[in-house]
PDB file of C-alpha atoms in Angstrom:
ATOM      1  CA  UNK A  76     126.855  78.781 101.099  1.00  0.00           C
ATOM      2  CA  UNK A  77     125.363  79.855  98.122  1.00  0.00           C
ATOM      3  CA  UNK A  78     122.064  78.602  96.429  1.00  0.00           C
ATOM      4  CA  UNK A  79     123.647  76.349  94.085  1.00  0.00           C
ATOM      5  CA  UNK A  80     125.854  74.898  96.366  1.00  0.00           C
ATOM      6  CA  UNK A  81     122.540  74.154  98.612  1.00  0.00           C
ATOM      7  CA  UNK A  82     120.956  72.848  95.595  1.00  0.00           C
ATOM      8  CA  UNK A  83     124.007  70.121  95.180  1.00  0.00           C
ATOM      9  CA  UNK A  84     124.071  69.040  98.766  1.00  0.00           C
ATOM     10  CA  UNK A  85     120.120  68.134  98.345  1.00  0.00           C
ATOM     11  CA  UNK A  86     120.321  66.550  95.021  1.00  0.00           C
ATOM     12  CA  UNK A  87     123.030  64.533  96.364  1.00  0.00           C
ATOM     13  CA  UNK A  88     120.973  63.192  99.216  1.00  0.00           C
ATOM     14  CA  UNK A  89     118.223  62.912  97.319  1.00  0.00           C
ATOM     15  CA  UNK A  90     120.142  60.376  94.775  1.00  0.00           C
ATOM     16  CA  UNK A  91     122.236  58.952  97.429  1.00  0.00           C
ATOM     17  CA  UNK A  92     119.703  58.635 100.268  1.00  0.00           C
ATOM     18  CA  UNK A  93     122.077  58.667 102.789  1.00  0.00           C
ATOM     19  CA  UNK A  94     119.518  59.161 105.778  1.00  0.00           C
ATOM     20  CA  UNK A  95     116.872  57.030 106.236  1.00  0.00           C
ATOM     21  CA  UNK A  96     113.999  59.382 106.268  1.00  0.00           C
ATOM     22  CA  UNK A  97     114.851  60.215 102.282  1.00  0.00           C
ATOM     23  CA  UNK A  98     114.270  56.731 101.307  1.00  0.00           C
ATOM     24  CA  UNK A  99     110.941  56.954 103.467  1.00  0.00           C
ATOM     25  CA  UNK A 100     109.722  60.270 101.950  1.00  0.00           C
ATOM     26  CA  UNK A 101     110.682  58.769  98.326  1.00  0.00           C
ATOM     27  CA  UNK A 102     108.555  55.721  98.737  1.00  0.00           C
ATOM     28  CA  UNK A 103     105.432  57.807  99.360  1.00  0.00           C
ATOM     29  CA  UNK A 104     105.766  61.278  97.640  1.00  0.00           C
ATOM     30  CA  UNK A 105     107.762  63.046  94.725  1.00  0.00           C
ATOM     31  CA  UNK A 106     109.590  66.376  95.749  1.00  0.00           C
ATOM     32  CA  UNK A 107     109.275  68.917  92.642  1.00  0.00           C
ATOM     33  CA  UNK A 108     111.680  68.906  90.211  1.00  0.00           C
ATOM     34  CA  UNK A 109     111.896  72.080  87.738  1.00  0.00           C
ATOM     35  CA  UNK A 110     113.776  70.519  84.852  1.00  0.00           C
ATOM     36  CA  UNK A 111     116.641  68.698  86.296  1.00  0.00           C
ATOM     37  CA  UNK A 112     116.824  70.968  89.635  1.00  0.00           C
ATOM     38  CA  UNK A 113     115.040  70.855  92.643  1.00  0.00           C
ATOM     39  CA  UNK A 114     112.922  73.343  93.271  1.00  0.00           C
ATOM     40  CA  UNK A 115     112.683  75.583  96.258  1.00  0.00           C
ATOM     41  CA  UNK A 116     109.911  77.596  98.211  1.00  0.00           C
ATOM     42  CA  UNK A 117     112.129  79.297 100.442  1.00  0.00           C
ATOM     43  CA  UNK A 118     115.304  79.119 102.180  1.00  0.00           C
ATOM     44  CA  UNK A 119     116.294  80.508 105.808  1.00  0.00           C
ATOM     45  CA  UNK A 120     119.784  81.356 106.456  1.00  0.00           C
ATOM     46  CA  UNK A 121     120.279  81.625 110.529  1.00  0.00           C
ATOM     47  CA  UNK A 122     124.127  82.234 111.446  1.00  0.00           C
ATOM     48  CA  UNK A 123     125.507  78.841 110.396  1.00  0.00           C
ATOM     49  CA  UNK A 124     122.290  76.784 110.287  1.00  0.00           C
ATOM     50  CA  UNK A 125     120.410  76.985 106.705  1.00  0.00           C
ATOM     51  CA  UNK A 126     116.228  75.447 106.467  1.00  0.00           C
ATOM     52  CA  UNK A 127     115.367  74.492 103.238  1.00  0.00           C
ATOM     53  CA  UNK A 128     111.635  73.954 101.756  1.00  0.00           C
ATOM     54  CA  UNK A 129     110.992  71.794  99.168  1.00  0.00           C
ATOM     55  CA  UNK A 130     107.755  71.509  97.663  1.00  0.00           C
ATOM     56  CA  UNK A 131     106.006  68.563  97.524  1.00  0.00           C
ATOM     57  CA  UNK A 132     104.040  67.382  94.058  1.00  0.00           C
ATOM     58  CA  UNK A 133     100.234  67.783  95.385  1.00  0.00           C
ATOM     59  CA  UNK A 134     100.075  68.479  98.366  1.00  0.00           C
ATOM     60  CA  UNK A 135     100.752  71.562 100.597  1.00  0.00           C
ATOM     61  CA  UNK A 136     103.160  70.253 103.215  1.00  0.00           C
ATOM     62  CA  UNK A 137     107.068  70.562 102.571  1.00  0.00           C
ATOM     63  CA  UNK A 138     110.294  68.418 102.456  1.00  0.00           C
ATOM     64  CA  UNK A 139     112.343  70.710 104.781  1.00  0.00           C
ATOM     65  CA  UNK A 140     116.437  70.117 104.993  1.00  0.00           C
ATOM     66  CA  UNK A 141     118.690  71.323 107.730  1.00  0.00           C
ATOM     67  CA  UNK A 142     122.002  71.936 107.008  1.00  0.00           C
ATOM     68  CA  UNK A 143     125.431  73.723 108.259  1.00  0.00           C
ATOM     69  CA  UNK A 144     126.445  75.705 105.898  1.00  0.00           C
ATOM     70  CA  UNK A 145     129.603  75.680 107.759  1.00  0.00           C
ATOM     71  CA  UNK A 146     131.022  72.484 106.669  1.00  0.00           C
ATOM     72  CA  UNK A 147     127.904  71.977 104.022  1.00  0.00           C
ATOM     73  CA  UNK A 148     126.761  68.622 105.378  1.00  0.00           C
ATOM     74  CA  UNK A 149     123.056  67.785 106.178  1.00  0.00           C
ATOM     75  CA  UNK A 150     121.899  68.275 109.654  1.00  0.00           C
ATOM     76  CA  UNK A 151     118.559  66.834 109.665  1.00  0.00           C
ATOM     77  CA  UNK A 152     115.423  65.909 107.231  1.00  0.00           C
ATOM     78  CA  UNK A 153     111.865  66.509 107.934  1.00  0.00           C
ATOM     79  CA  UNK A 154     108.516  67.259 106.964  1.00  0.00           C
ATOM     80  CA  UNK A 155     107.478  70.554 108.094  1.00  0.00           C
ATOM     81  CA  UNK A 156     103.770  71.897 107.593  1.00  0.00           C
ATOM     82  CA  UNK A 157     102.029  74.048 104.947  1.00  0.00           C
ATOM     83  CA  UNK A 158     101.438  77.271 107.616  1.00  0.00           C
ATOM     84  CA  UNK A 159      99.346  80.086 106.297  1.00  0.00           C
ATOM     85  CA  UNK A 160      98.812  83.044 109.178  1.00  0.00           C
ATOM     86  CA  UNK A 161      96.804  86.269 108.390  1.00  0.00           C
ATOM     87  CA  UNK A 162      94.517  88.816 109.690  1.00  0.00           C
ATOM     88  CA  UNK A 163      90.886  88.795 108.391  1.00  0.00           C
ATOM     89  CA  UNK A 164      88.231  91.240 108.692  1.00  0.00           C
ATOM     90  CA  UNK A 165      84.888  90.117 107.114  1.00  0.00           C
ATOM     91  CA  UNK A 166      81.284  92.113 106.882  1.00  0.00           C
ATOM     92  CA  UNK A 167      78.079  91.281 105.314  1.00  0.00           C
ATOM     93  CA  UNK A 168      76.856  94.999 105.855  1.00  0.00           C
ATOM     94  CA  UNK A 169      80.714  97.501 104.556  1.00  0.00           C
ATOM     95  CA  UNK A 170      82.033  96.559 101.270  1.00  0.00           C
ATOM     96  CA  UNK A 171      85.733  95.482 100.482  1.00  0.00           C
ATOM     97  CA  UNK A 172      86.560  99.488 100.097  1.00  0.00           C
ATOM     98  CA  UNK A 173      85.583 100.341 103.316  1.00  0.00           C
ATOM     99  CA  UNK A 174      87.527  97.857 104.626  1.00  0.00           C
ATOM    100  CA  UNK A 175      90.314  98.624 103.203  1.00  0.00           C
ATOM    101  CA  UNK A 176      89.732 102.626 104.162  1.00  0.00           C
ATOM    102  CA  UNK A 177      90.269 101.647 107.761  1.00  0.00           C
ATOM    103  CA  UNK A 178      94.126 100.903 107.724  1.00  0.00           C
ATOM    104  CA  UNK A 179      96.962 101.807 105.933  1.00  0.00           C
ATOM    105  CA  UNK A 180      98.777  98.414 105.889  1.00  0.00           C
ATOM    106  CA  UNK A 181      99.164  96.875 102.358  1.00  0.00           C
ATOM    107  CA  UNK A 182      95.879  94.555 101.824  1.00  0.00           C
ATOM    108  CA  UNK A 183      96.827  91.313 100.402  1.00  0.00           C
ATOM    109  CA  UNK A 184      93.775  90.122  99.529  1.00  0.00           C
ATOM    110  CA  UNK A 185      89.892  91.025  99.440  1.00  0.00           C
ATOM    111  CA  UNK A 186      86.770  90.152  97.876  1.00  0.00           C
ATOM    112  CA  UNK A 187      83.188  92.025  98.132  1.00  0.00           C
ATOM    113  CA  UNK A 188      80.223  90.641  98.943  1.00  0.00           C
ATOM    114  CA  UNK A 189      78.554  88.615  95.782  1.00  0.00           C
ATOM    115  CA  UNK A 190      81.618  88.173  94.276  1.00  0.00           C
ATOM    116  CA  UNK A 191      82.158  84.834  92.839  1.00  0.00           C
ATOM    117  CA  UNK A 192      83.753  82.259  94.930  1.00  0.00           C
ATOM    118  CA  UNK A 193      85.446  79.241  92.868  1.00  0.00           C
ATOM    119  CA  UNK A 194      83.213  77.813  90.119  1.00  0.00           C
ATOM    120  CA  UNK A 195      80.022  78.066  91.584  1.00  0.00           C
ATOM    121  CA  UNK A 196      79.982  79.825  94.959  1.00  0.00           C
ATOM    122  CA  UNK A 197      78.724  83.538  96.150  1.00  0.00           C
ATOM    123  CA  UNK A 198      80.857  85.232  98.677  1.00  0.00           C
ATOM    124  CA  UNK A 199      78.268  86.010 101.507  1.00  0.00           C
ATOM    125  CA  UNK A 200      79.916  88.888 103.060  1.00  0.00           C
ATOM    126  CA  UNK A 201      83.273  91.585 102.348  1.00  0.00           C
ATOM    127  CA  UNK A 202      86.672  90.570 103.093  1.00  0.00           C
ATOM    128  CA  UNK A 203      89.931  91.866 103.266  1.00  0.00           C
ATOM    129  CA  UNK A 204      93.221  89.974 104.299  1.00  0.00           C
ATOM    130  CA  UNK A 205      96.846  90.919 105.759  1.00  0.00           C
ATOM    131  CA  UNK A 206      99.158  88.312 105.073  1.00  0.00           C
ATOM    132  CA  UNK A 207     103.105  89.952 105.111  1.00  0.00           C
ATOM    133  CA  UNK A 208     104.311  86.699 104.664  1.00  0.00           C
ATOM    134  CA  UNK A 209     103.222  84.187 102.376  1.00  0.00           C
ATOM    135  CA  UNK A 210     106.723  82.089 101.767  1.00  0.00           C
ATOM    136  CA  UNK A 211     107.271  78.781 104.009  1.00  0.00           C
ATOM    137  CA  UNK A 212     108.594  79.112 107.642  1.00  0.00           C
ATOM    138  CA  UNK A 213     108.090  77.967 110.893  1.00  0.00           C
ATOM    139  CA  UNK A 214     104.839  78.903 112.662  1.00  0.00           C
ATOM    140  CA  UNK A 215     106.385  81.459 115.568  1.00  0.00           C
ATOM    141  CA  UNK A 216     108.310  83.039 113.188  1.00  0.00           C
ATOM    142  CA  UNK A 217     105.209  83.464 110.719  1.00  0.00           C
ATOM    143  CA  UNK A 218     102.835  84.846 113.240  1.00  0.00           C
ATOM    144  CA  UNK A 219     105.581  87.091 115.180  1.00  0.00           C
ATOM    145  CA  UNK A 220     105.854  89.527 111.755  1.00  0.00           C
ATOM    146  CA  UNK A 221     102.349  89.834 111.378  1.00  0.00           C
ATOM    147  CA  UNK A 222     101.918  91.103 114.650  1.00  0.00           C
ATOM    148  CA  UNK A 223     104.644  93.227 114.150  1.00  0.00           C
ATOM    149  CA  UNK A 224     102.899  94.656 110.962  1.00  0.00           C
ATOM    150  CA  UNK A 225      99.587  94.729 112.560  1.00  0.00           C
ATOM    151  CA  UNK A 226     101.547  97.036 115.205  1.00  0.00           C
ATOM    152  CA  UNK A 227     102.851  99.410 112.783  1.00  0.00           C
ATOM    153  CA  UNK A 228      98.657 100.551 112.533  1.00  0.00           C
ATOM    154  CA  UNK A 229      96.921  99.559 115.873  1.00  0.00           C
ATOM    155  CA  UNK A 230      94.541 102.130 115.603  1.00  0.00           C
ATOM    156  CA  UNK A 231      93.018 100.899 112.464  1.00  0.00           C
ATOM    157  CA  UNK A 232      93.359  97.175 113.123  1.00  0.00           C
ATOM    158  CA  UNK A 233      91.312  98.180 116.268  1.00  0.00           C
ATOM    159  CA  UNK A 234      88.396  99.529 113.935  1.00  0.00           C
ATOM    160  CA  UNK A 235      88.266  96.992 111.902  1.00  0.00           C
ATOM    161  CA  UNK A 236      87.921  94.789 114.741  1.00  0.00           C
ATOM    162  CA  UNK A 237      84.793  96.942 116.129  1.00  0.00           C
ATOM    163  CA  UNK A 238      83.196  97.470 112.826  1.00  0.00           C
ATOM    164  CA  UNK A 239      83.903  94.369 111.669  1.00  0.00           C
ATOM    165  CA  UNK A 240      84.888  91.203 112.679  1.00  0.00           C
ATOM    166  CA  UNK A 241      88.648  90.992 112.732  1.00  0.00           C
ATOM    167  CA  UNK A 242      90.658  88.151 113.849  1.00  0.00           C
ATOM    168  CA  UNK A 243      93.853  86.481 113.057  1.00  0.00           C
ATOM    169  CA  UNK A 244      93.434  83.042 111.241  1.00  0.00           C
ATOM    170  CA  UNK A 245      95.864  80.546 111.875  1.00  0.00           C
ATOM    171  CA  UNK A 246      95.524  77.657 109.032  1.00  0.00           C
ATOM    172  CA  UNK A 247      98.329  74.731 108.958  1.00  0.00           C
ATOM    173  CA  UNK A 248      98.266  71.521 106.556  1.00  0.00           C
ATOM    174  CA  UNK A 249     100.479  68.962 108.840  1.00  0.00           C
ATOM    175  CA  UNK A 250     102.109  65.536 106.463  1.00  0.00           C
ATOM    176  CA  UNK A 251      99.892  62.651 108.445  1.00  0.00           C
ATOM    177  CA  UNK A 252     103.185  60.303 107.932  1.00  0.00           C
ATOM    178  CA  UNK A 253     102.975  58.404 110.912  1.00  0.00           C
ATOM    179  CA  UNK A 254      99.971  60.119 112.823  1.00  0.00           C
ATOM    180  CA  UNK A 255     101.676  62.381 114.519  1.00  0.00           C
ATOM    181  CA  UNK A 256     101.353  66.167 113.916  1.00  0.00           C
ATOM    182  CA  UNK A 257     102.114  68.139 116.668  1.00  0.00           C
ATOM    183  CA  UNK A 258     101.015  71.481 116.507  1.00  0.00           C
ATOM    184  CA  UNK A 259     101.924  74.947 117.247  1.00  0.00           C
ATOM    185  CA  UNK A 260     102.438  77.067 120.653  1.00  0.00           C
ATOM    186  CA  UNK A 261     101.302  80.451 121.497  1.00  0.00           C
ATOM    187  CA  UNK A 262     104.464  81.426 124.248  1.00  0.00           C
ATOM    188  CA  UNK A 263     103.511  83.759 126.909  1.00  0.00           C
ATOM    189  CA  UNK A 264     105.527  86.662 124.508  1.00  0.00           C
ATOM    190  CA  UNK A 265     102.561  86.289 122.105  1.00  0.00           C
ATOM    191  CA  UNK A 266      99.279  85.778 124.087  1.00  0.00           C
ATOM    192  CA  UNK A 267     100.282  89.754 125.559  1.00  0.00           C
ATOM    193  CA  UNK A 268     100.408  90.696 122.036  1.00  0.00           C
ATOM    194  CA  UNK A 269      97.342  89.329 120.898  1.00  0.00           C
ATOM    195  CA  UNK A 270      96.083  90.935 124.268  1.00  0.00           C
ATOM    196  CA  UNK A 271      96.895  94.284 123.643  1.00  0.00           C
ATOM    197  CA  UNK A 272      96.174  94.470 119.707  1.00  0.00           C
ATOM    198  CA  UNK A 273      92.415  93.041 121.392  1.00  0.00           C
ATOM    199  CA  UNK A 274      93.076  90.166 118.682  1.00  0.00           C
ATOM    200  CA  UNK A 275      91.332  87.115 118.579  1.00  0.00           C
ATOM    201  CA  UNK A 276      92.868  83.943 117.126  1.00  0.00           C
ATOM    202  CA  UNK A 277      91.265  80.963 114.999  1.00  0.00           C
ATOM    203  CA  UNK A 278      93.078  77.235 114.081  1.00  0.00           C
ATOM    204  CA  UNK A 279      92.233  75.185 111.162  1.00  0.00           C
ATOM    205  CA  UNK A 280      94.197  72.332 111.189  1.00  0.00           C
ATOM    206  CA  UNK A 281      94.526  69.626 108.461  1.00  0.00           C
ATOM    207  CA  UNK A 282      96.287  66.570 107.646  1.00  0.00           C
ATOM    208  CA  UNK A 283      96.890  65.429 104.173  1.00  0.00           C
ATOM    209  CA  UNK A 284      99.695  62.511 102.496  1.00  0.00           C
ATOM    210  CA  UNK A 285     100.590  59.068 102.517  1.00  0.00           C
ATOM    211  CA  UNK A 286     101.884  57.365 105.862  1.00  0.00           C
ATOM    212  CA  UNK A 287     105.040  55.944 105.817  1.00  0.00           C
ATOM    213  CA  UNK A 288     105.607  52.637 104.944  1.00  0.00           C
ATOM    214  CA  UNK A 289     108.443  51.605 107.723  1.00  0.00           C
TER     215      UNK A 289
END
């Protein structure tokens, strides 16, 4: 199933609202169009099962559509959360060099201390970040590859844990449609690897969006 093709089958429900949950979404937020096509964050091909994410106009959350791309029809509509996993390693004492100096893996994003933060803030201490994936998915799939990459340079994750303070941060934006968010779950596959990379892990979770209105 190719990209337009996915592109028609969502259009079509979008226009058609065939499922009730479109008609909910619609009443309470705007997916965003690029022209007169849909746009799309990311999309997961898994044997004959496709995920689709849909961004949604201001705020971080996504329209997510399941479909077999078998037959081409729409499995399933949901919101799925804005889910943001990375390791950090912060210090008010090394600067963002010497951070960086301790590992090989590809930095994604870092700051030194008295930098500027937004308009009018002053970072108070060094940072550097390891993010491998920044596009939407689901939260086991997120967090499984960067342990994976962290893996690939133990050693150095390790002293960036000891000379600074290293951790993996965890940060998800949940759609607060109808109060219920969930949340994510650390299997027993992924506390042992946590365990043995000596990680620590930190949760900030948020809720953002208009409830449904049926």
């Amino acid at each position: 199933m190719t990209d337009t093709q996915i592109i028609e089958v969502i259009q079509s429900e979008l226009e058609n609202k065939k499922f009730g949950v479109t008609e909910q979404i619609l009443e309470i937020h705007n997916p965003i169009f690029i022209g007169d096509k849909i746009q799309i964050e990311n999309i997961i091909r898994n044997e004959n099962k496709i995920r689709v994410y849909i961004p949604i106009e201001n705020e971080k959350f996504y329209l997510t559509f399941y479909i077999n791309s078998k037959n081409k029809e729409i499995l399933g509509i949901e919101t799925d959360p804005y889910i943001s996993i990375y390791f950090k390693a912060t210090s008010e004492e090394l600067n963002e060099k010497d951070l960086s100096n301790f590992t090989n893996l590809k930095i994604t994003k870092s700051w030194n201390k008295g930098d500027k933060q937004g308009k009018n803030g002053i970072y108070k201490f060094s940072c550097v970040i390891i993010e491998p994936n920044q596009k939407p998915n689901d939260f086991y799939s997120k967090i499984t590859e960067l342990i994976d990459e962290l893996k690939r340079d133990k050693i150095g994750i390790q002293k960036l844990i000891e000379k600074a303070n290293g951790y993996i941060q965890v940060v998800m934006e949940f759609h607060n449609g109808n109060g219920m968010i969930g949340g994510p779950n650390l299997t027993e596959k992924i506390i042992k690897s946590l365990s043995d990379l000596n990680l620590s892990i930190d949760f900030d979770l948020y809720i953002s969006g208009n409830e449904y209105k049926s």
